[in-house]
């Protein structure tokens, strides 16, 4: 039902207008002799057409329409008036009146104009419905793209994991450590989630590192270390092939998480703020978890020793603000360590289930 609000302080005129509205199909008349009551109803509801008298005490039709327009910008308004003053009509049009009907009413003219305005309103509503449908379709398509990107990230991370002695739990821990740091640094929620999803890709470039170097149980020679360092640039080249905010963030992290605050890192020797914030955050998260995790070539450090390493590296290896953020809410760090403790039987499924938690 189309809702037609009629505001007229004269009961006889109101009755006549209500009678004419009944001749319109699928329409309901809501009538008011008090303009304030009519305006209040329109403030709480959604009319499809407003019919208003021009001359009314307390609140004239022009003022009522001006206030009506503060809430309803597109609803057509039909003003009924015996006043033929052109200046007053121009003012009413400027305040939001759509069309006029002269008193005494011509019934045929009223029905025709009301039908035209209701047809205009129906087309508006159909247009709004179409826009809403298109918006929802865009949101659906966007969600599908995001899910595809997440699947790509997961598959690439698993591919790197199979070649790397680091575990899937390491990937989860350092990703959640990274989000923890970003939260304490007051990065936006969107950036926190983007970092959580992109951080697992930090070492994807190791797919290009020879096994003899990647799996070597002892210390690398200087020549071998130079080859190992290439994984940062390889990861960047792999991940930067597609235009996507998620993969762009992952490419940036892969390229910069081995840079050091004092410029002694690799691959480009960036310093301080030259290193993107995501790279500075992941550097802290990755090193802490690597130090406290056992590998074929080393024993796990104690948590206390790893903390001291971070503190000693402030301003040299690490951004001091990132270290302070990581250590500021230690209960959260412990909760992440316990939640993603190494468990070989769980590693195959844990990343798919938890990385987006």
Short mmCIF file of C-alpha atoms in Angstrom, two decimals:
data_model
loop_
_atom_site.label_atom_id
_atom_site.label_comp_id
_atom_site.label_asym_id
_atom_site.label_seq_id
_atom_site.Cartn_x
_atom_site.Cartn_y
_atom_site.Cartn_z
CA UNK A 1 0.00 0.00 0.00
CA UNK A 2 1.18 3.49 -0.89
CA UNK A 3 0.85 5.80 2.11
CA UNK A 4 -0.59 9.24 1.34
CA UNK A 5 -0.41 11.76 4.18
CA UNK A 6 -3.02 14.53 4.06
CA UNK A 7 -2.64 17.61 6.27
CA UNK A 8 -5.51 20.13 6.19
CA UNK A 9 -6.93 22.05 9.13
CA UNK A 10 -10.42 22.17 7.56
CA UNK A 11 -12.34 18.93 8.31
CA UNK A 12 -14.55 19.25 5.20
CA UNK A 13 -11.51 19.63 2.91
CA UNK A 14 -9.82 16.75 4.65
CA UNK A 15 -12.87 14.53 4.12
CA UNK A 16 -13.01 15.45 0.44
CA UNK A 17 -9.31 14.68 -0.09
CA UNK A 18 -9.67 11.38 1.75
CA UNK A 19 -12.62 10.48 -0.48
CA UNK A 20 -10.58 11.20 -3.62
CA UNK A 21 -7.60 9.20 -2.37
CA UNK A 22 -9.86 6.15 -1.98
CA UNK A 23 -10.34 6.24 -5.76
CA UNK A 24 -6.61 5.57 -6.20
CA UNK A 25 -5.67 1.87 -6.28
CA UNK A 26 -3.57 0.40 -3.45
CA UNK A 27 -3.41 3.65 -1.50
CA UNK A 28 -3.97 4.40 2.17
CA UNK A 29 -4.83 7.88 3.43
CA UNK A 30 -3.38 9.06 6.76
CA UNK A 31 -5.16 12.28 7.70
CA UNK A 32 -4.33 15.11 10.10
CA UNK A 33 -6.07 18.37 10.91
CA UNK A 34 -3.16 19.35 13.20
CA UNK A 35 -0.05 20.11 11.09
CA UNK A 36 2.28 19.40 14.03
CA UNK A 37 0.82 15.91 14.42
CA UNK A 38 1.12 15.29 10.71
CA UNK A 39 4.75 16.41 10.70
CA UNK A 40 5.50 14.20 13.72
CA UNK A 41 3.97 11.18 11.96
CA UNK A 42 6.11 11.86 8.91
CA UNK A 43 9.16 12.09 11.15
CA UNK A 44 8.59 8.55 12.42
CA UNK A 45 7.28 6.94 9.22
CA UNK A 46 7.90 6.80 5.49
CA UNK A 47 5.09 8.37 3.40
CA UNK A 48 4.87 8.05 -0.38
CA UNK A 49 3.02 11.32 -1.03
CA UNK A 50 2.30 14.38 1.09
CA UNK A 51 -0.78 16.49 0.35
CA UNK A 52 -0.77 19.68 2.39
CA UNK A 53 -2.93 22.78 2.62
CA UNK A 54 -1.20 26.10 2.16
CA UNK A 55 -3.05 28.26 4.69
CA UNK A 56 -3.05 26.72 8.18
CA UNK A 57 -2.75 28.29 11.64
CA UNK A 58 0.30 27.69 13.84
CA UNK A 59 2.26 25.98 11.04
CA UNK A 60 1.62 27.02 7.44
CA UNK A 61 2.07 24.60 4.56
CA UNK A 62 5.33 26.12 3.30
CA UNK A 63 7.04 25.84 6.71
CA UNK A 64 5.70 22.32 7.16
CA UNK A 65 7.15 21.28 3.79
CA UNK A 66 10.54 22.81 4.65
CA UNK A 67 10.69 20.73 7.85
CA UNK A 68 9.38 17.68 6.02
CA UNK A 69 12.25 17.98 3.55
CA UNK A 70 14.80 17.72 6.35
CA UNK A 71 13.94 14.00 6.56
CA UNK A 72 12.26 13.13 3.27
CA UNK A 73 14.22 14.50 0.33
CA UNK A 74 12.55 12.62 -2.54
CA UNK A 75 8.92 12.12 -1.48
CA UNK A 76 6.64 14.16 -3.77
CA UNK A 77 4.60 16.96 -2.17
CA UNK A 78 1.32 18.28 -3.55
CA UNK A 79 0.19 21.62 -2.11
CA UNK A 80 -3.48 22.61 -2.22
CA UNK A 81 -4.05 26.38 -2.21
CA UNK A 82 -6.47 29.14 -3.15
CA UNK A 83 -3.62 31.64 -3.20
CA UNK A 84 -2.42 32.54 -6.70
CA UNK A 85 0.41 34.84 -5.61
CA UNK A 86 3.37 33.96 -7.81
CA UNK A 87 6.00 34.98 -5.24
CA UNK A 88 4.45 32.74 -2.59
CA UNK A 89 4.37 29.82 -5.04
CA UNK A 90 8.00 30.38 -5.93
CA UNK A 91 8.87 30.30 -2.23
CA UNK A 92 6.91 27.07 -1.78
CA UNK A 93 8.73 25.47 -4.72
CA UNK A 94 12.09 26.48 -3.22
CA UNK A 95 11.08 24.89 0.10
CA UNK A 96 10.35 21.57 -1.62
CA UNK A 97 6.81 21.56 -3.01
CA UNK A 98 6.58 19.39 -6.13
CA UNK A 99 3.29 20.65 -7.61
CA UNK A 100 0.17 22.70 -6.81
CA UNK A 101 -3.60 22.16 -6.97
CA UNK A 102 -5.96 25.11 -6.91
CA UNK A 103 -9.05 25.39 -4.75
CA UNK A 104 -11.78 24.55 -5.40
CA UNK A 105 -10.45 21.14 -6.37
CA UNK A 106 -11.09 19.62 -9.76
CA UNK A 107 -11.56 15.93 -8.98
CA UNK A 108 -10.28 14.72 -12.34
CA UNK A 109 -7.19 16.92 -12.12
CA UNK A 110 -6.53 15.75 -8.55
CA UNK A 111 -6.69 12.06 -9.51
CA UNK A 112 -4.42 12.59 -12.52
CA UNK A 113 -1.78 14.56 -10.63
CA UNK A 114 -1.81 12.23 -7.65
CA UNK A 115 -1.36 9.24 -9.97
CA UNK A 116 1.58 10.93 -11.69
CA UNK A 117 3.25 11.65 -8.37
CA UNK A 118 2.68 8.13 -7.09
CA UNK A 119 4.13 6.73 -10.32
CA UNK A 120 7.17 8.94 -9.75
CA UNK A 121 7.45 7.61 -6.20
CA UNK A 122 7.18 3.97 -7.35
CA UNK A 123 9.96 4.52 -9.87
CA UNK A 124 12.12 6.08 -7.14
CA UNK A 125 11.58 3.06 -4.89
CA UNK A 126 12.32 0.65 -7.72
CA UNK A 127 15.52 2.57 -8.43
CA UNK A 128 16.53 2.41 -4.76
CA UNK A 129 15.79 -1.32 -4.70
CA UNK A 130 17.91 -1.80 -7.78
CA UNK A 131 20.79 0.14 -6.24
CA UNK A 132 20.53 -1.91 -3.03
CA UNK A 133 20.54 -5.13 -5.05
CA UNK A 134 23.61 -4.01 -6.99
CA UNK A 135 25.36 -3.01 -3.76
CA UNK A 136 24.71 -6.45 -2.31
CA UNK A 137 25.96 -8.14 -5.48
CA UNK A 138 29.15 -6.07 -5.32
CA UNK A 139 29.61 -7.05 -1.68
CA UNK A 140 29.11 -10.73 -2.58
CA UNK A 141 31.64 -10.51 -5.40
CA UNK A 142 34.10 -8.70 -3.12
CA UNK A 143 33.72 -11.38 -0.44
CA UNK A 144 34.40 -14.07 -3.05
CA UNK A 145 37.54 -12.27 -4.21
CA UNK A 146 38.75 -11.92 -0.62
CA UNK A 147 38.12 -15.61 0.03
CA UNK A 148 40.02 -16.51 -3.14
CA UNK A 149 42.91 -14.33 -2.00
CA UNK A 150 42.89 -16.00 1.39
CA UNK A 151 42.95 -19.42 -0.26
CA UNK A 152 45.89 -18.28 -2.38
CA UNK A 153 47.73 -17.05 0.70
CA UNK A 154 47.07 -20.31 2.52
CA UNK A 155 48.25 -22.48 -0.38
CA UNK A 156 51.40 -20.43 -0.85
CA UNK A 157 52.15 -20.51 2.86
CA UNK A 158 51.71 -24.28 2.93
CA UNK A 159 53.99 -24.64 -0.09
CA UNK A 160 56.70 -22.67 1.69
CA UNK A 161 56.12 -24.63 4.92
CA UNK A 162 56.80 -27.97 3.23
CA UNK A 163 60.27 -26.72 2.23
CA UNK A 164 61.06 -24.84 5.41
CA UNK A 165 62.00 -26.42 8.75
CA UNK A 166 59.78 -23.84 10.44
CA UNK A 167 56.35 -25.13 11.46
CA UNK A 168 52.86 -23.99 10.59
CA UNK A 169 52.46 -22.99 14.21
CA UNK A 170 55.34 -20.54 13.79
CA UNK A 171 53.42 -18.89 10.95
CA UNK A 172 50.32 -18.61 13.11
CA UNK A 173 52.14 -17.32 16.16
CA UNK A 174 54.11 -14.64 14.35
CA UNK A 175 50.99 -13.52 12.46
CA UNK A 176 49.04 -13.10 15.70
CA UNK A 177 52.04 -11.49 17.41
CA UNK A 178 52.07 -9.03 14.53
CA UNK A 179 48.41 -8.18 14.96
CA UNK A 180 49.00 -7.80 18.70
CA UNK A 181 51.75 -5.23 18.05
CA UNK A 182 49.57 -3.40 15.51
CA UNK A 183 46.71 -3.22 18.02
CA UNK A 184 48.92 -1.74 20.74
CA UNK A 185 50.30 0.77 18.21
CA UNK A 186 46.68 1.80 17.51
CA UNK A 187 46.70 0.86 13.84
CA UNK A 188 43.21 0.70 12.38
CA UNK A 189 41.19 -2.49 12.71
CA UNK A 190 41.41 -2.90 8.93
CA UNK A 191 45.21 -2.71 9.05
CA UNK A 192 45.33 -5.15 11.97
CA UNK A 193 43.32 -7.72 10.01
CA UNK A 194 45.30 -7.10 6.82
CA UNK A 195 48.54 -7.68 8.72
CA UNK A 196 47.20 -10.88 10.29
CA UNK A 197 46.33 -12.28 6.87
CA UNK A 198 49.43 -11.08 5.03
CA UNK A 199 52.12 -11.89 7.61
CA UNK A 200 52.12 -15.67 6.95
CA UNK A 201 53.63 -14.87 3.54
CA UNK A 202 56.76 -13.27 5.00
CA UNK A 203 59.11 -16.11 3.95
CA UNK A 204 57.39 -17.34 0.79
CA UNK A 205 60.57 -16.47 -1.12
CA UNK A 206 62.30 -19.46 0.50
CA UNK A 207 60.69 -21.61 -2.21
CA UNK A 208 63.59 -20.31 -4.33
CA UNK A 209 66.29 -21.21 -1.78
CA UNK A 210 68.24 -24.43 -2.48
CA UNK A 211 67.55 -27.27 -0.02
CA UNK A 212 71.24 -27.61 0.79
CA UNK A 213 71.12 -24.11 2.26
CA UNK A 214 67.58 -24.02 3.58
CA UNK A 215 67.91 -27.32 5.46
CA UNK A 216 71.55 -27.03 6.46
CA UNK A 217 71.85 -28.06 10.15
CA UNK A 218 74.81 -25.78 10.87
CA UNK A 219 75.79 -22.16 10.39
CA UNK A 220 75.73 -20.86 6.83
CA UNK A 221 78.90 -19.70 5.15
CA UNK A 222 79.00 -16.05 4.01
CA UNK A 223 78.40 -17.23 0.43
CA UNK A 224 75.45 -19.37 1.49
CA UNK A 225 74.00 -16.55 3.55
CA UNK A 226 74.11 -14.25 0.51
CA UNK A 227 72.01 -16.83 -1.35
CA UNK A 228 69.64 -17.18 1.61
CA UNK A 229 69.13 -13.40 1.70
CA UNK A 230 67.70 -13.53 -1.81
CA UNK A 231 64.45 -15.00 -0.46
CA UNK A 232 63.25 -11.50 0.54
CA UNK A 233 63.40 -10.23 -3.03
CA UNK A 234 62.09 -13.51 -4.47
CA UNK A 235 59.08 -13.31 -2.14
CA UNK A 236 58.42 -9.75 -3.23
CA UNK A 237 58.56 -10.66 -6.92
CA UNK A 238 56.22 -13.63 -6.43
CA UNK A 239 53.63 -11.70 -4.44
CA UNK A 240 53.67 -8.43 -6.37
CA UNK A 241 52.48 -10.01 -9.61
CA UNK A 242 48.79 -9.48 -8.71
CA UNK A 243 46.99 -6.24 -7.86
CA UNK A 244 45.39 -6.90 -4.52
CA UNK A 245 45.62 -5.04 -1.18
CA UNK A 246 46.22 -8.34 0.61
CA UNK A 247 48.94 -9.59 -1.71
CA UNK A 248 50.47 -6.10 -1.93
CA UNK A 249 50.78 -6.07 1.87
CA UNK A 250 52.25 -9.58 1.81
CA UNK A 251 54.77 -8.52 -0.85
CA UNK A 252 55.80 -5.49 1.22
CA UNK A 253 56.28 -7.67 4.32
CA UNK A 254 58.30 -10.27 2.43
CA UNK A 255 60.55 -7.52 1.05
CA UNK A 256 61.13 -5.56 4.27
CA UNK A 257 60.90 -7.79 7.35
CA UNK A 258 64.68 -8.44 7.28
CA UNK A 259 65.53 -4.75 7.17
CA UNK A 260 66.99 -3.35 10.40
CA UNK A 261 66.23 -0.06 12.08
CA UNK A 262 69.85 1.11 11.85
CA UNK A 263 70.16 0.26 8.14
CA UNK A 264 72.26 -2.88 8.53
CA UNK A 265 69.56 -5.25 7.27
CA UNK A 266 68.74 -6.56 3.82
CA UNK A 267 67.95 -6.52 0.93
CA UNK A 268 68.07 -2.70 0.57
CA UNK A 269 69.60 -1.41 3.80
CA UNK A 270 66.59 0.73 4.70
CA UNK A 271 66.62 2.70 7.96
CA UNK A 272 64.00 3.71 10.54
CA UNK A 273 60.81 5.05 8.91
CA UNK A 274 62.07 4.09 5.44
CA UNK A 275 61.01 0.59 6.48
CA UNK A 276 57.20 0.26 6.16
CA UNK A 277 55.43 -0.21 9.48
CA UNK A 278 54.27 -3.72 8.54
CA UNK A 279 57.89 -4.74 7.92
CA UNK A 280 59.02 -3.27 11.26
CA UNK A 281 56.24 -5.06 13.12
CA UNK A 282 56.83 -8.45 11.50
CA UNK A 283 60.58 -8.17 12.19
CA UNK A 284 59.89 -8.21 15.93
CA UNK A 285 57.23 -10.91 15.80
CA UNK A 286 59.25 -13.19 13.51
CA UNK A 287 62.54 -12.92 15.40
CA UNK A 288 60.95 -13.51 18.80
CA UNK A 289 59.17 -16.66 17.66
CA UNK A 290 62.19 -17.93 15.72
CA UNK A 291 64.39 -17.51 18.79
CA UNK A 292 61.97 -19.30 21.12
CA UNK A 293 61.31 -22.20 18.71
CA UNK A 294 63.49 -25.28 18.26
CA UNK A 295 64.92 -25.92 14.79
CA UNK A 296 67.04 -28.77 13.37
CA UNK A 297 70.03 -26.43 13.53
CA UNK A 298 69.44 -24.90 17.00
CA UNK A 299 67.76 -25.26 20.37
CA UNK A 300 64.97 -22.96 21.47
CA UNK A 301 66.01 -19.92 23.47
CA UNK A 302 64.35 -19.20 26.79
CA UNK A 303 61.63 -16.57 26.68
CA UNK A 304 63.70 -14.38 29.01
CA UNK A 305 66.72 -14.52 26.67
CA UNK A 306 64.55 -13.69 23.64
CA UNK A 307 63.02 -10.71 25.44
CA UNK A 308 66.46 -9.43 26.32
CA UNK A 309 67.54 -9.84 22.68
CA UNK A 310 64.62 -7.63 21.60
CA UNK A 311 65.42 -5.03 24.24
CA UNK A 312 69.11 -4.99 23.33
CA UNK A 313 68.17 -4.59 19.66
CA UNK A 314 65.96 -1.52 20.15
CA UNK A 315 67.12 1.24 17.82
CA UNK A 316 69.56 -1.12 16.09
CA UNK A 317 67.79 -4.19 14.76
CA UNK A 318 64.26 -3.22 15.81
CA UNK A 319 61.94 -0.23 15.88
CA UNK A 320 61.81 0.64 19.61
CA UNK A 321 58.08 1.39 19.48
CA UNK A 322 57.37 -2.06 18.03
CA UNK A 323 59.39 -3.79 20.75
CA UNK A 324 57.65 -1.76 23.45
CA UNK A 325 54.26 -2.56 21.94
CA UNK A 326 55.06 -6.28 21.81
CA UNK A 327 56.13 -6.36 25.46
CA UNK A 328 53.44 -4.04 26.81
CA UNK A 329 50.64 -6.63 27.01
CA UNK A 330 52.52 -9.77 27.93
CA UNK A 331 49.40 -11.75 28.86
CA UNK A 332 48.33 -11.54 25.23
CA UNK A 333 51.72 -12.83 24.04
CA UNK A 334 51.50 -15.80 26.42
CA UNK A 335 47.93 -16.51 25.29
CA UNK A 336 49.09 -16.62 21.65
CA UNK A 337 52.02 -18.94 22.53
CA UNK A 338 49.69 -21.32 24.33
CA UNK A 339 46.98 -21.19 21.70
CA UNK A 340 49.36 -22.01 18.85
CA UNK A 341 51.81 -24.29 20.62
CA UNK A 342 53.71 -26.63 18.29
CA UNK A 343 51.72 -29.77 17.62
CA UNK A 344 52.64 -31.68 14.50
CA UNK A 345 49.34 -33.51 14.33
CA UNK A 346 47.47 -30.20 14.26
CA UNK A 347 49.68 -28.30 11.85
CA UNK A 348 47.97 -29.57 8.70
CA UNK A 349 44.62 -28.01 9.62
CA UNK A 350 45.43 -25.33 12.17
CA UNK A 351 46.36 -22.59 9.70
CA UNK A 352 43.16 -22.96 7.68
CA UNK A 353 41.04 -22.80 10.81
CA UNK A 354 42.92 -20.18 12.82
CA UNK A 355 44.70 -17.68 10.64
CA UNK A 356 41.53 -15.62 10.16
CA UNK A 357 40.36 -15.93 13.78
#
